[in-house]
Short mmCIF file of C-alpha atoms and ligand atoms in Angstrom, two decimals:
data_model
loop_
_atom_site.label_atom_id
_atom_site.label_comp_id
_atom_site.label_asym_id
_atom_site.label_seq_id
_atom_site.Cartn_x
_atom_site.Cartn_y
_atom_site.Cartn_z
CA MET A 1 -27.00 57.61 -16.83
CA GLY A 2 -29.36 55.84 -14.55
CA GLY A 3 -28.16 53.44 -11.92
CA LEU A 4 -29.30 50.42 -13.84
CA THR A 5 -27.29 47.33 -12.97
CA ARG A 6 -27.72 44.07 -14.69
CA ALA A 7 -27.88 41.03 -12.42
CA ARG A 8 -24.82 38.86 -13.01
CA PRO A 9 -25.45 35.16 -13.47
CA ALA A 10 -24.55 33.19 -10.34
CA PRO A 11 -21.11 31.60 -10.76
CA THR A 12 -21.53 27.98 -11.71
CA ARG A 13 -19.35 25.42 -9.95
CA TYR A 14 -17.14 23.43 -12.26
CA HIS A 15 -18.33 19.85 -12.38
CA PRO A 16 -15.84 17.67 -14.21
CA PRO A 17 -17.52 15.13 -16.48
CA PRO A 18 -17.62 11.54 -15.15
CA MET A 19 -14.47 9.70 -16.09
CA ASN A 20 -13.29 6.09 -16.18
CA ILE A 21 -9.71 5.66 -15.04
CA LEU A 22 -7.72 2.55 -15.88
CA GLY A 23 -5.26 1.69 -13.08
CA ILE A 24 -2.13 -0.40 -13.74
CA GLU A 25 0.10 -1.81 -10.99
CA THR A 26 3.33 -3.66 -11.87
CA SER A 27 5.86 -2.53 -9.26
CA CYS A 28 6.71 -5.97 -7.88
CA ASP A 29 5.20 -9.46 -8.21
CA GLU A 30 1.50 -8.80 -8.86
CA THR A 31 -0.03 -7.60 -12.11
CA GLY A 32 -3.02 -5.52 -10.97
CA VAL A 33 -5.47 -3.79 -13.32
CA ALA A 34 -8.76 -2.01 -12.51
CA VAL A 35 -11.24 0.56 -13.77
CA TYR A 36 -12.49 3.26 -11.39
CA SER A 37 -15.40 5.46 -12.40
CA THR A 38 -15.56 8.91 -10.78
CA GLU A 39 -19.34 8.47 -10.83
CA ARG A 40 -19.87 4.78 -9.96
CA GLY A 41 -16.73 3.83 -8.03
CA LEU A 42 -14.76 0.68 -8.76
CA ILE A 43 -16.34 -1.05 -11.76
CA ALA A 44 -13.75 -3.71 -12.69
CA ASP A 45 -10.74 -5.26 -11.04
CA ALA A 46 -8.35 -8.09 -11.89
CA LEU A 47 -5.20 -9.41 -10.29
CA HIS A 48 -2.60 -11.94 -11.37
CA SER A 49 -0.18 -13.04 -8.66
CA GLN A 50 3.29 -14.30 -9.60
CA VAL A 51 3.83 -15.91 -6.21
CA ASP A 52 4.15 -19.45 -7.65
CA LEU A 53 6.84 -18.33 -10.12
CA HIS A 54 9.06 -16.85 -7.40
CA ALA A 55 8.35 -19.35 -4.60
CA VAL A 56 11.01 -21.81 -5.79
CA TYR A 57 13.66 -19.07 -5.46
CA GLY A 58 12.49 -17.97 -2.00
CA GLY A 59 11.99 -14.34 -3.10
CA VAL A 60 11.12 -12.12 -6.07
CA VAL A 61 13.42 -12.53 -9.11
CA PRO A 62 13.22 -9.15 -10.92
CA GLU A 63 13.73 -10.48 -14.48
CA ILE A 64 11.04 -13.15 -14.05
CA ALA A 65 8.71 -10.49 -12.62
CA SER A 66 9.17 -8.18 -15.64
CA ARG A 67 8.62 -10.98 -18.16
CA ASP A 68 5.45 -12.15 -16.47
CA HIS A 69 4.05 -8.60 -16.37
CA VAL A 70 4.69 -8.44 -20.15
CA ARG A 71 2.78 -11.72 -20.57
CA MET A 72 -0.21 -10.83 -18.40
CA LEU A 73 -0.77 -7.09 -18.67
CA LEU A 74 -2.57 -6.78 -22.00
CA PRO A 75 -4.95 -9.74 -21.42
CA LEU A 76 -5.86 -8.30 -18.01
CA ILE A 77 -6.47 -4.84 -19.50
CA ARG A 78 -8.78 -6.40 -22.13
CA GLN A 79 -10.55 -8.32 -19.36
CA VAL A 80 -11.27 -5.29 -17.14
CA LEU A 81 -12.36 -3.07 -20.05
CA GLY A 82 -14.78 -5.85 -21.00
CA GLU A 83 -16.07 -6.13 -17.43
CA ALA A 84 -16.44 -2.35 -17.21
CA GLY A 85 -18.31 -2.37 -20.55
CA ILE A 86 -16.11 0.32 -22.13
CA GLU A 87 -13.87 0.34 -25.21
CA LYS A 88 -11.31 2.71 -23.76
CA PRO A 89 -10.82 4.67 -20.55
CA ASP A 90 -10.74 8.48 -20.21
CA ALA A 91 -7.38 8.41 -18.40
CA ILE A 92 -4.73 5.87 -17.43
CA ALA A 93 -2.95 5.75 -14.06
CA TYR A 94 0.12 3.57 -13.56
CA THR A 95 2.56 2.88 -10.74
CA ALA A 96 5.65 4.92 -11.59
CA GLY A 97 7.59 3.93 -8.44
CA PRO A 98 9.01 2.97 -6.06
CA GLY A 99 9.61 -0.62 -7.12
CA LEU A 100 11.64 -2.89 -9.39
CA VAL A 101 12.81 -0.83 -12.36
CA GLY A 102 12.11 -3.46 -15.04
CA ALA A 103 8.68 -4.27 -13.62
CA LEU A 104 7.80 -0.57 -13.41
CA MET A 105 8.91 -0.05 -17.04
CA VAL A 106 6.45 -2.70 -18.24
CA GLY A 107 3.49 -0.87 -16.66
CA GLY A 108 4.87 2.56 -17.55
CA GLY A 109 5.54 1.58 -21.17
CA MET A 110 2.10 0.05 -21.57
CA ALA A 111 0.30 3.00 -19.93
CA ASN A 112 2.10 5.59 -22.02
CA GLY A 113 1.75 3.58 -25.24
CA LEU A 114 -1.99 3.15 -24.71
CA GLY A 115 -2.26 6.82 -23.72
CA LEU A 116 -0.84 7.77 -27.15
CA ALA A 117 -3.03 5.28 -29.00
CA TRP A 118 -6.21 6.32 -27.19
CA ALA A 119 -5.22 10.01 -27.00
CA CYS A 120 -5.97 10.09 -23.30
CA PRO A 121 -4.03 11.55 -20.38
CA VAL A 122 -1.62 9.40 -18.37
CA ILE A 123 -1.03 9.80 -14.62
CA PRO A 124 2.13 8.49 -12.90
CA VAL A 125 1.18 7.30 -9.38
CA HIS A 126 3.38 6.75 -6.30
CA HIS A 127 2.88 3.15 -5.16
CA MET A 128 2.71 4.02 -1.45
CA GLU A 129 0.24 6.84 -2.14
CA GLY A 130 -1.89 4.16 -3.80
CA HIS A 131 -1.73 2.05 -0.61
CA LEU A 132 -2.49 5.10 1.53
CA LEU A 133 -5.58 6.02 -0.53
CA ALA A 134 -6.90 2.44 -0.85
CA PRO A 135 -9.41 2.89 2.05
CA MET A 136 -11.08 5.58 -0.15
CA LEU A 137 -12.46 2.67 -2.20
CA GLU A 138 -14.66 1.62 0.74
CA ASP A 139 -18.21 2.77 1.58
CA ASP A 140 -17.05 4.62 4.68
CA PRO A 141 -13.84 6.37 3.56
CA PRO A 142 -11.67 8.35 6.01
CA GLU A 143 -11.71 12.14 5.91
CA PHE A 144 -8.48 14.16 5.99
CA PRO A 145 -6.46 14.61 8.14
CA PHE A 146 -5.34 11.17 9.30
CA LEU A 147 -2.30 9.20 10.36
CA ALA A 148 -1.26 6.51 7.88
CA LEU A 149 0.54 3.40 9.06
CA LEU A 150 1.97 2.01 5.83
CA VAL A 151 3.28 -1.49 6.31
CA SER A 152 4.44 -3.62 3.39
CA GLY A 153 7.27 -5.85 2.21
CA GLY A 154 9.44 -2.83 1.39
CA HIS A 155 8.18 -0.07 3.70
CA THR A 156 7.23 0.68 7.29
CA MET A 157 6.12 4.30 7.57
CA LEU A 158 4.08 6.62 9.74
CA ILE A 159 2.77 9.56 7.75
CA ALA A 160 0.69 12.56 8.83
CA VAL A 161 -1.71 13.00 5.91
CA HIS A 162 -3.23 16.49 5.88
CA SER A 163 -4.72 16.43 2.40
CA LEU A 164 -4.08 14.74 -0.93
CA GLY A 165 -0.32 15.06 -1.54
CA ASP A 166 0.40 16.80 1.77
CA TYR A 167 2.34 14.00 3.45
CA ARG A 168 4.68 14.46 6.40
CA LEU A 169 6.88 11.46 7.09
CA LEU A 170 6.99 11.04 10.90
CA GLY A 171 8.87 7.78 11.11
CA THR A 172 10.24 4.94 9.06
CA THR A 173 12.27 1.77 9.57
CA LEU A 174 15.98 2.09 10.18
CA ASP A 175 16.62 -1.38 8.73
CA ASP A 176 14.15 -4.10 7.64
CA ALA A 177 10.55 -3.38 6.68
CA VAL A 178 8.03 -5.17 8.89
CA GLY A 179 6.77 -7.32 5.97
CA GLU A 180 10.37 -8.31 5.29
CA ALA A 181 10.72 -9.34 8.98
CA PHE A 182 7.56 -11.48 8.63
CA ASP A 183 8.93 -13.03 5.42
CA LYS A 184 12.41 -13.72 6.85
CA THR A 185 11.02 -15.23 10.06
CA ALA A 186 8.67 -17.39 8.00
CA LYS A 187 11.62 -18.58 5.89
CA LEU A 188 13.53 -19.45 9.05
CA LEU A 189 10.55 -21.55 10.13
CA GLY A 190 10.46 -23.26 6.73
CA LEU A 191 7.17 -21.66 5.70
CA GLY A 192 8.18 -20.62 2.18
CA TYR A 193 7.52 -17.38 0.32
CA PRO A 194 5.78 -15.00 0.84
CA GLY A 195 5.76 -15.93 4.47
CA GLY A 196 3.61 -13.21 6.07
CA PRO A 197 0.19 -14.86 5.62
CA ALA A 198 1.55 -18.36 6.42
CA LEU A 199 3.28 -17.12 9.56
CA ALA A 200 0.11 -15.33 10.70
CA ALA A 201 -1.90 -18.55 10.16
CA LEU A 202 0.60 -20.66 12.14
CA ALA A 203 0.67 -18.04 14.92
CA GLU A 204 -3.04 -18.63 15.59
CA GLN A 205 -2.22 -22.05 17.06
CA GLY A 206 0.77 -20.91 19.14
CA ASP A 207 1.35 -19.32 22.54
CA ASP A 208 2.37 -15.67 22.06
CA LYS A 209 3.98 -15.57 25.50
CA ALA A 210 6.25 -18.57 24.93
CA PHE A 211 9.17 -16.30 23.97
CA ALA A 212 9.83 -12.78 25.28
CA PHE A 213 11.09 -11.23 22.03
CA PRO A 214 12.16 -7.56 22.10
CA ARG A 215 9.74 -4.75 21.18
CA PRO A 216 12.30 -2.75 19.23
CA MET A 217 12.53 1.06 19.71
CA LEU A 218 9.47 1.25 21.96
CA HIS A 219 11.31 3.15 24.66
CA LYS A 220 13.16 5.47 22.29
CA PRO A 221 11.85 8.94 21.40
CA GLY A 222 10.55 9.65 17.90
CA PHE A 223 8.56 7.41 15.62
CA ASP A 224 11.13 5.31 13.80
CA PHE A 225 11.08 1.52 13.72
CA SER A 226 13.76 -1.17 13.66
CA PHE A 227 13.11 -4.85 13.06
CA SER A 228 16.56 -6.38 12.58
CA GLY A 229 17.10 -6.92 16.35
CA LEU A 230 13.79 -8.79 16.58
CA LYS A 231 14.75 -10.89 13.57
CA THR A 232 18.10 -11.81 15.18
CA ALA A 233 16.47 -12.62 18.53
CA VAL A 234 14.07 -14.99 16.76
CA MET A 235 16.94 -16.65 14.88
CA LEU A 236 18.91 -17.24 18.10
CA GLU A 237 15.90 -18.77 19.89
CA VAL A 238 15.10 -21.00 16.91
CA ARG A 239 18.72 -22.28 16.79
CA LYS A 240 18.66 -22.93 20.56
CA ALA A 241 15.34 -24.78 20.43
CA GLU A 242 16.46 -26.79 17.39
CA ALA A 243 19.67 -27.83 19.16
CA ALA A 244 17.60 -28.93 22.17
CA GLY A 245 15.28 -30.81 19.80
CA LYS A 246 12.15 -29.01 21.01
CA LEU A 247 11.31 -26.35 18.47
CA ARG A 248 7.66 -25.29 18.61
CA ARG A 249 7.27 -23.32 15.40
CA ASP A 250 3.75 -22.17 16.26
CA ASP A 251 4.98 -20.62 19.54
CA VAL A 252 7.84 -18.83 17.74
CA ALA A 253 5.40 -17.54 15.09
CA ALA A 254 2.90 -16.34 17.72
CA SER A 255 5.56 -14.65 19.88
CA PHE A 256 7.18 -12.97 16.85
CA GLN A 257 3.84 -11.72 15.54
CA ARG A 258 2.92 -10.42 19.00
CA ALA A 259 6.22 -8.47 19.31
CA ALA A 260 5.95 -7.00 15.78
CA VAL A 261 2.28 -6.02 16.20
CA ASP A 262 2.82 -4.53 19.69
CA THR A 263 5.57 -2.34 18.23
CA LEU A 264 3.47 -1.13 15.28
CA VAL A 265 0.38 -0.45 17.41
CA ALA A 266 2.20 1.40 20.21
CA ARG A 267 4.21 3.55 17.80
CA ALA A 268 1.19 4.41 15.61
CA ILE A 269 -1.02 5.38 18.55
CA LYS A 270 1.76 7.48 20.08
CA ALA A 271 2.19 9.35 16.77
CA ALA A 272 -1.56 9.90 16.34
CA GLU A 273 -1.77 11.32 19.87
CA ALA A 274 1.32 13.51 19.45
CA TYR A 275 -0.09 15.05 16.25
CA ARG A 276 -3.70 15.09 17.53
CA LEU A 277 -4.94 12.97 14.66
CA GLU A 278 -8.26 11.28 15.36
CA ARG A 279 -8.15 8.81 12.48
CA ILE A 280 -5.63 6.10 11.64
CA VAL A 281 -5.43 4.41 8.24
CA VAL A 282 -3.65 1.05 8.16
CA ALA A 283 -2.57 0.02 4.65
CA GLY A 284 -0.03 -2.08 2.76
CA GLY A 285 0.35 -5.87 2.70
CA VAL A 286 0.91 -6.29 6.46
CA GLY A 287 -2.35 -4.35 6.94
CA ALA A 288 -4.01 -7.69 6.10
CA ASN A 289 -2.72 -9.05 9.42
CA LYS A 290 -5.77 -9.82 11.59
CA LEU A 291 -4.02 -9.30 14.93
CA LEU A 292 -2.77 -5.86 13.84
CA ARG A 293 -6.26 -4.83 12.69
CA LYS A 294 -7.86 -6.07 15.91
CA ASP A 295 -5.29 -4.59 18.31
CA ILE A 296 -5.09 -1.14 16.77
CA ALA A 297 -8.88 -0.80 16.78
CA GLU A 298 -8.99 -2.00 20.40
CA HIS A 299 -6.32 0.35 21.75
CA PHE A 300 -6.90 3.55 19.75
CA ASP A 301 -9.53 6.00 20.99
CA GLY A 302 -10.24 7.44 17.54
CA SER A 303 -11.41 5.68 14.35
CA VAL A 304 -9.41 3.16 12.36
CA PHE A 305 -9.81 2.62 8.60
CA TYR A 306 -8.47 -0.17 6.41
CA PRO A 307 -8.94 -1.22 2.83
CA ARG A 308 -10.76 -4.54 2.41
CA MET A 309 -8.34 -7.50 2.70
CA GLU A 310 -7.64 -7.94 -1.04
CA PHE A 311 -6.79 -4.24 -1.43
CA CYS A 312 -4.20 -4.33 1.41
CA THR A 313 -1.71 -6.13 -0.82
CA ASP A 314 -0.72 -4.76 -4.23
CA ASN A 315 -3.63 -4.20 -6.64
CA GLY A 316 -4.76 -2.08 -9.57
CA ALA A 317 -7.79 -0.56 -7.81
CA MET A 318 -5.66 1.56 -5.46
CA ILE A 319 -3.70 2.94 -8.42
CA ALA A 320 -6.92 3.70 -10.32
CA ILE A 321 -8.44 5.66 -7.40
CA ALA A 322 -5.17 7.49 -6.70
CA GLY A 323 -5.14 8.42 -10.39
CA ALA A 324 -8.77 9.59 -10.18
CA LEU A 325 -7.92 11.82 -7.22
CA ARG A 326 -4.85 13.17 -9.02
CA LEU A 327 -6.54 13.69 -12.38
CA ALA A 328 -5.60 17.35 -12.30
CA GLU A 329 -2.00 16.28 -12.85
CA ALA A 330 -2.70 14.21 -15.92
CA SER A 331 -0.63 15.11 -18.94
CA PRO A 332 -0.37 13.97 -22.54
CA ALA A 333 1.98 10.98 -22.79
CA ASP A 334 5.30 12.46 -23.87
CA GLU A 335 7.66 10.47 -21.68
CA ILE A 336 7.66 7.28 -19.63
CA ARG A 337 8.29 8.25 -16.05
CA VAL A 338 9.39 5.57 -13.59
CA ARG A 339 11.20 6.17 -10.32
CA PRO A 340 12.50 3.00 -8.63
CA ARG A 341 13.34 5.15 -5.57
CA TRP A 342 10.84 7.87 -4.77
CA PRO A 343 10.28 9.39 -1.28
CA ILE A 344 6.56 9.81 -0.61
CA ALA A 345 7.13 13.04 1.33
CA SER A 346 8.41 14.62 -1.91
CA LEU A 347 4.94 14.47 -3.54
CA ASP A 348 3.08 17.73 -4.21
CA VAL A 349 -0.46 18.78 -3.43
CA PRO A 350 -2.25 18.63 -6.82
CA ARG A 351 -3.23 21.90 -8.47
CA PRO A 352 -6.97 22.21 -9.12
CA ALA A 353 -8.11 21.48 -12.67
CA GLN A 354 -8.51 24.60 -14.85
O1 KG4 B 1 1.99 -4.29 -0.14
P1 KG4 B 1 2.51 -5.62 -0.52
O2 KG4 B 1 1.58 -6.54 -1.26
O3 KG4 B 1 3.78 -5.51 -1.41
C1 KG4 B 1 4.75 -4.53 -1.18
O4 KG4 B 1 4.53 -3.37 -1.64
O5 KG4 B 1 5.73 -4.89 -0.49
O6 KG4 B 1 3.02 -6.32 0.83
C2 KG4 B 1 3.56 -7.60 0.84
C3 KG4 B 1 4.00 -7.93 2.26
C4 KG4 B 1 4.80 -9.23 2.33
O7 KG4 B 1 5.94 -9.01 3.13
C5 KG4 B 1 3.81 -10.19 3.00
O8 KG4 B 1 4.44 -11.23 3.73
C6 KG4 B 1 3.07 -9.25 3.93
O9 KG4 B 1 2.87 -8.08 3.14
N1 KG4 B 1 1.77 -9.80 4.37
C7 KG4 B 1 1.47 -10.10 5.66
C8 KG4 B 1 0.16 -10.63 5.66
N2 KG4 B 1 -0.30 -10.62 4.37
C9 KG4 B 1 0.70 -10.11 3.60
N3 KG4 B 1 2.19 -9.96 6.78
C10 KG4 B 1 1.61 -10.33 7.94
N4 KG4 B 1 0.37 -10.86 8.04
C11 KG4 B 1 -0.41 -11.02 6.93
N5 KG4 B 1 -1.63 -11.52 7.03
ZN1 ZN B 2 2.75 -2.53 -2.03
#
């Protein structure tokens, strides 16, 4: 037999077909829906905020939240599919947790029901992973690895992100989340709910050196946070100033914001340096805070990435892109998975699509 060998065809790389992913967010008090195209990026996005419904109660009422998600979800889905110019998506991603169980069930039930009706795969997404991946929606997305500073109403976390799903939790809050501290301080100052944005606006007119509030945990080792001491210090000063009849709310707001932001910035930069990470991603509702965005960019030697303002707070676009990146994990809808408590460090690195 001669030594004739037939040239093998060069292996072709697998190119998944372009897909449109519908993202559904209902973990708390915003109904967020969006369509992300793996080819064209974000092609439709809609948000309904329930803030007015909860404001009279001074915080989120879970039952009211669930009912309003039921009312708004389907019309918003119709709206974004119309805007995207498609009849149905190729996959559906929904927030499966953490969050309010009833609110999560509305999104989970809808996503899985539509998945059955449209015979398309359904992807359960971790809410904080959505926040963490939100900067990937921008024109200049961060590359892995990076440090994520996740700051919202329920979480304050520093995470070393090595790749999709490879998340090492470096630090978290021992008590209140930073957004919660903003909201509680705002309430104390009579600013209503949610107080974060209102407090930040008032702080712009105040003197941030008027009160020397504590920078909690800054001199302790490790990367954990604590905000309850700061909250108490603010409360004591407000009572004292009120009793003396000279409360300057703008000075309190500015000094509180300065102490909270100093703590976040110092802790995040220390963690990035300790783990030799050259990029920091700031995400979650408090990531909309202008002082935080300015200070971290000013003090960190590496690059800082944020989502655009409207994608810092809860939205459907971050769930849609997280779903797009996790498409390999999509499965036929055979159960509704929601996890009101769900540690982000327990997520897996997705297996490549077959
Ligand atoms: O991520 P998010 O929309 O919902 C949760 O997952 O919690 O974050 C909401 C939190 C609230 O505590 C709100 O007061 C805070 O983010 N927040 C702000 C600002 N905008 C929203 N905190 C400080 N400064 C802001 N500009
Ligand atoms: Zn959130």
